Structure formats: structure tokens, C-alpha cells
Amino acid sequence: MRTPRDLFMEAVRGGLPARVPVFPRDLTLGLDVTGVPTTEVFGPPYDPRASAAAILALQDAVGHDAVVGCIFGCMVTGFGVELGIPEKGVPYPKDAPFSDISVLDAASPDSVRDGMLSGMRESYRIIRNKREDLAVIMNLAGPVTNGGNLRNMEMLLMDMISDPDTANRIMDFSVETIISAMDYIGADLTDSLFLASATANPDLLGDGMYREFCIPALKKICSAAKEMGLPSVFHPHGKFDEGSSEILDATVRSGIDCFQFSEENDGSSIMRIIDGKCSIMGGPDVMGTLLNGTPGAIVSDTMRFLDELSDHPYIMSCSCSLHRGFPIDNLALMTSTAHSFLR
């Protein structure tokens, strides 16, 4: 019998499994199931058992096919920056380690391999050992988002405009830290790379800076993932479904295996551009449908995506990540609706 892991891996690599796999990207939501404060997971030290228990508790409640490997925090603590950790909220960096660019020369990308990342890797190991039937996804910040955490996003944007040499230094360092984290977590504990890239947004950067700074970084990371045997999922924000298809084409040509579209994009329009080049991920809007919609609206919107995209390599997700306070019953309804749909 084929496992959920089998279904996800077939779809992300461009196949058409009998059932559309589901991957709702949980960042902290599972902690609502176990009732553990966010502060208890992040300590310090990071608690891998609490992380893994929350992720698997949510999967048990919802039934999705792929899970993240840990409750994730920004990769800045190895560079001397503390996280702000609300008891029921989402961790955030209190500062940016390279807001003073002069300290970058003495920094090593491998400093990302600190106690927190070690704890996260242990969470991956626990999940893999307990549930070999599930796909385990390595969820990391994409190069622009990670670069913004390292430099300060506003400063990085100003660098891209007025000091591209500094911007390229930050982006190169961002890529090196991501690849170091990928190698440290390891392909033996995970099945696919996921690059969470909200600020890799052509509407924010403009097409020119997106091409100049995002695409080269993406190519390097996807190449490293391929060497590890991992397919890459890229999740930018912004509109990719209208106007010129050149930006979307360039994104796909960077070497990604799967493109996740965000809210306010038409999945079928994107599919027409990328069909045959990579798989696609996406689904109901987190805020408009899954948080505030009626059960009927959730089923209807889920079925709309399945009807439009199931003839293609497709993974059902929602428009973005999920956090504490989100209604778990609504997520379970989306998942059960997708699982009832057979090709």
C-alpha cells in the first residue's frame, strides 16, 4: 500500500498519484493541540520533543500527508541575536546581526549550526523515526527572507537600490547559511526542501531586483538540494499569474521542482505557464477562506482547486503558513475534502 510519503514525493517530482497529497505548512499551530507555550519549545535550550510532539499531534488531528520537521525559528541565534518569543505567538528576531555590515567579514555561515538548529535537527529525527510513512519537509527561509533577517529587511532593500555590492555580499552569505543548514539537517531526515520566501516578491522588489538578487541565489540553493537528492519547493509572494510570464519562467528555470503560489493568484493561470516544467502547490486562502469562511465555503473552494489543478502534478496546501489560533477543524475539513477526491 502506498504511503502518504509516496504520494507527496510522486507529486512533487511531477507525477500524478491517485490522490492529491496535502501539505499545510504548520509553523506553530501544532502547539495549540498539545497546549505547550511557544516559550517552552524555544527555551533556550530548544526542546525537540515538544516540537515533534506538536507537529505529530496536529497531523493526527488533521490527517495531512506531509509535515514540517520542527517548530521553526529564524536562523539568527548562531550570530548572536536573540529571538523574541511570545508565549502564544510566533518567534521573531529582536535584531539583525549584520545591520553593521563591518562585522560580516569575520562571520562564518556555519555559525548557523548552533544549539537551536541542533534541537531542530533532533525534532526531525524524532518525527522521521516515529512516522516513516509521512513526508518530512525541510522548511527554511528563502534567500531574500533570510537575507532580510540577517541584515534587516529595510536595509537590504536600500542596499539593493543604492549599494548592490553590499546587497550581493549579504545575499551570498544568506545562501551559504541556508546550504549549511540544509547539509546539517541532512537528507536522511527529510524528503524535500521548502523555501519560505514571502519577501521574494516582484511586487516588492520590482522585476529587475528580483532577477538580479533572487534568481541567482535560488539557483545555487536548488543546485545544492539536487546534489543532496532533495526536490525544492519555492514559495514566493506577489502576483505571478498576470502580465508577462518572464518572471515566472525565470523562477522555474532556476531549478525548482515545485512552485507554491500565494494568495490572490489564479492557480490555473500559473499552471498554464509552468505545466510540464515543475509541479504546483497551493489552495484556499488562509485568511479569506480557511480562517473566516463557512464550512460550505471551505469545501467549495477546496473542490475548485482540485477541479482546476488535479490533471497536473499538484499538492494541496493553503495560501501561506499556519500559526497558533487558527481553527484546526477548518484545516481538517480542507484535508478530508482533498482526500475524498480521486483522480
PDB file of N, CA and C in Angstrom, residues 28 31 36-42 83-94 324:
ATOM      1  N   THR A  28       3.576  27.029  13.957  1.00  0.00           N
ATOM      2  CA  THR A  28       3.385  26.917  15.414  1.00  0.00           C
ATOM      3  C   THR A  28       2.035  26.332  15.789  1.00  0.00           C
ATOM      4  N   LEU A  31       1.247  23.511  18.408  1.00  0.00           N
ATOM      5  CA  LEU A  31       1.356  23.784  19.837  1.00  0.00           C
ATOM      6  C   LEU A  31      -0.004  24.046  20.471  1.00  0.00           C
ATOM      7  N   VAL A  36       1.203  23.468  24.629  1.00  0.00           N
ATOM      8  CA  VAL A  36       2.520  23.863  25.127  1.00  0.00           C
ATOM      9  C   VAL A  36       2.805  25.317  24.740  1.00  0.00           C
ATOM     10  N   PRO A  37       3.260  26.147  25.663  1.00  0.00           N
ATOM     11  CA  PRO A  37       3.624  27.518  25.295  1.00  0.00           C
ATOM     12  C   PRO A  37       4.789  27.532  24.293  1.00  0.00           C
ATOM     13  N   THR A  38       4.780  28.496  23.400  1.00  0.00           N
ATOM     14  CA  THR A  38       5.874  28.628  22.437  1.00  0.00           C
ATOM     15  C   THR A  38       7.201  28.784  23.165  1.00  0.00           C
ATOM     16  N   THR A  39       7.187  29.488  24.294  1.00  0.00           N
ATOM     17  CA  THR A  39       8.405  29.708  25.068  1.00  0.00           C
ATOM     18  C   THR A  39       9.020  28.400  25.554  1.00  0.00           C
ATOM     19  N   GLU A  40       8.200  27.390  25.781  1.00  0.00           N
ATOM     20  CA  GLU A  40       8.719  26.106  26.266  1.00  0.00           C
ATOM     21  C   GLU A  40       9.510  25.384  25.186  1.00  0.00           C
ATOM     22  N   VAL A  41       9.113  25.565  23.928  1.00  0.00           N
ATOM     23  CA  VAL A  41       9.838  24.919  22.839  1.00  0.00           C
ATOM     24  C   VAL A  41      11.189  25.593  22.624  1.00  0.00           C
ATOM     25  N   PHE A  42      11.196  26.926  22.624  1.00  0.00           N
ATOM     26  CA  PHE A  42      12.405  27.649  22.235  1.00  0.00           C
ATOM     27  C   PHE A  42      13.361  27.903  23.390  1.00  0.00           C
ATOM     28  N   LEU A  83      15.937  35.706  19.929  1.00  0.00           N
ATOM     29  CA  LEU A  83      14.575  35.709  19.404  1.00  0.00           C
ATOM     30  C   LEU A  83      13.629  36.271  20.449  1.00  0.00           C
ATOM     31  N   GLY A  84      12.670  37.067  19.998  1.00  0.00           N
ATOM     32  CA  GLY A  84      11.528  37.392  20.832  1.00  0.00           C
ATOM     33  C   GLY A  84      10.541  36.243  20.733  1.00  0.00           C
ATOM     34  N   ILE A  85      10.092  35.736  21.873  1.00  0.00           N
ATOM     35  CA  ILE A  85       9.265  34.517  21.871  1.00  0.00           C
ATOM     36  C   ILE A  85       8.010  34.765  22.688  1.00  0.00           C
ATOM     37  N   PRO A  86       6.933  35.202  22.054  1.00  0.00           N
ATOM     38  CA  PRO A  86       5.662  35.350  22.783  1.00  0.00           C
ATOM     39  C   PRO A  86       5.159  33.987  23.255  1.00  0.00           C
ATOM     40  N   GLU A  87       4.505  33.948  24.393  1.00  0.00           N
ATOM     41  CA  GLU A  87       4.055  32.679  24.953  1.00  0.00           C
ATOM     42  C   GLU A  87       3.126  31.935  24.007  1.00  0.00           C
ATOM     43  N   LYS A  88       2.263  32.664  23.298  1.00  0.00           N
ATOM     44  CA  LYS A  88       1.314  32.035  22.380  1.00  0.00           C
ATOM     45  C   LYS A  88       1.510  32.529  20.940  1.00  0.00           C
ATOM     46  N   GLY A  89       2.662  33.130  20.668  1.00  0.00           N
ATOM     47  CA  GLY A  89       2.846  33.739  19.358  1.00  0.00           C
ATOM     48  C   GLY A  89       3.950  33.094  18.549  1.00  0.00           C
ATOM     49  N   VAL A  90       4.447  33.848  17.579  1.00  0.00           N
ATOM     50  CA  VAL A  90       5.442  33.385  16.623  1.00  0.00           C
ATOM     51  C   VAL A  90       6.789  34.032  16.952  1.00  0.00           C
ATOM     52  N   PRO A  91       7.863  33.250  17.076  1.00  0.00           N
ATOM     53  CA  PRO A  91       9.172  33.829  17.367  1.00  0.00           C
ATOM     54  C   PRO A  91       9.619  34.805  16.274  1.00  0.00           C
ATOM     55  N   TYR A  92      10.376  35.818  16.679  1.00  0.00           N
ATOM     56  CA  TYR A  92      10.872  36.817  15.737  1.00  0.00           C
ATOM     57  C   TYR A  92      12.249  37.288  16.205  1.00  0.00           C
ATOM     58  N   PRO A  93      13.131  37.685  15.282  1.00  0.00           N
ATOM     59  CA  PRO A  93      14.449  38.176  15.692  1.00  0.00           C
ATOM     60  C   PRO A  93      14.342  39.564  16.308  1.00  0.00           C
ATOM     61  N   LYS A  94      15.011  39.751  17.446  1.00  0.00           N
ATOM     62  CA  LYS A  94      14.980  41.052  18.104  1.00  0.00           C
ATOM     63  C   LYS A  94      15.868  42.073  17.398  1.00  0.00           C
ATOM     64  N   ARG A 324      -0.523  29.652  15.530  1.00  0.00           N
ATOM     65  CA  ARG A 324      -1.395  29.453  16.663  1.00  0.00           C
ATOM     66  C   ARG A 324      -2.654  30.314  16.558  1.00  0.00           C
TER      67      ARG A 324
END
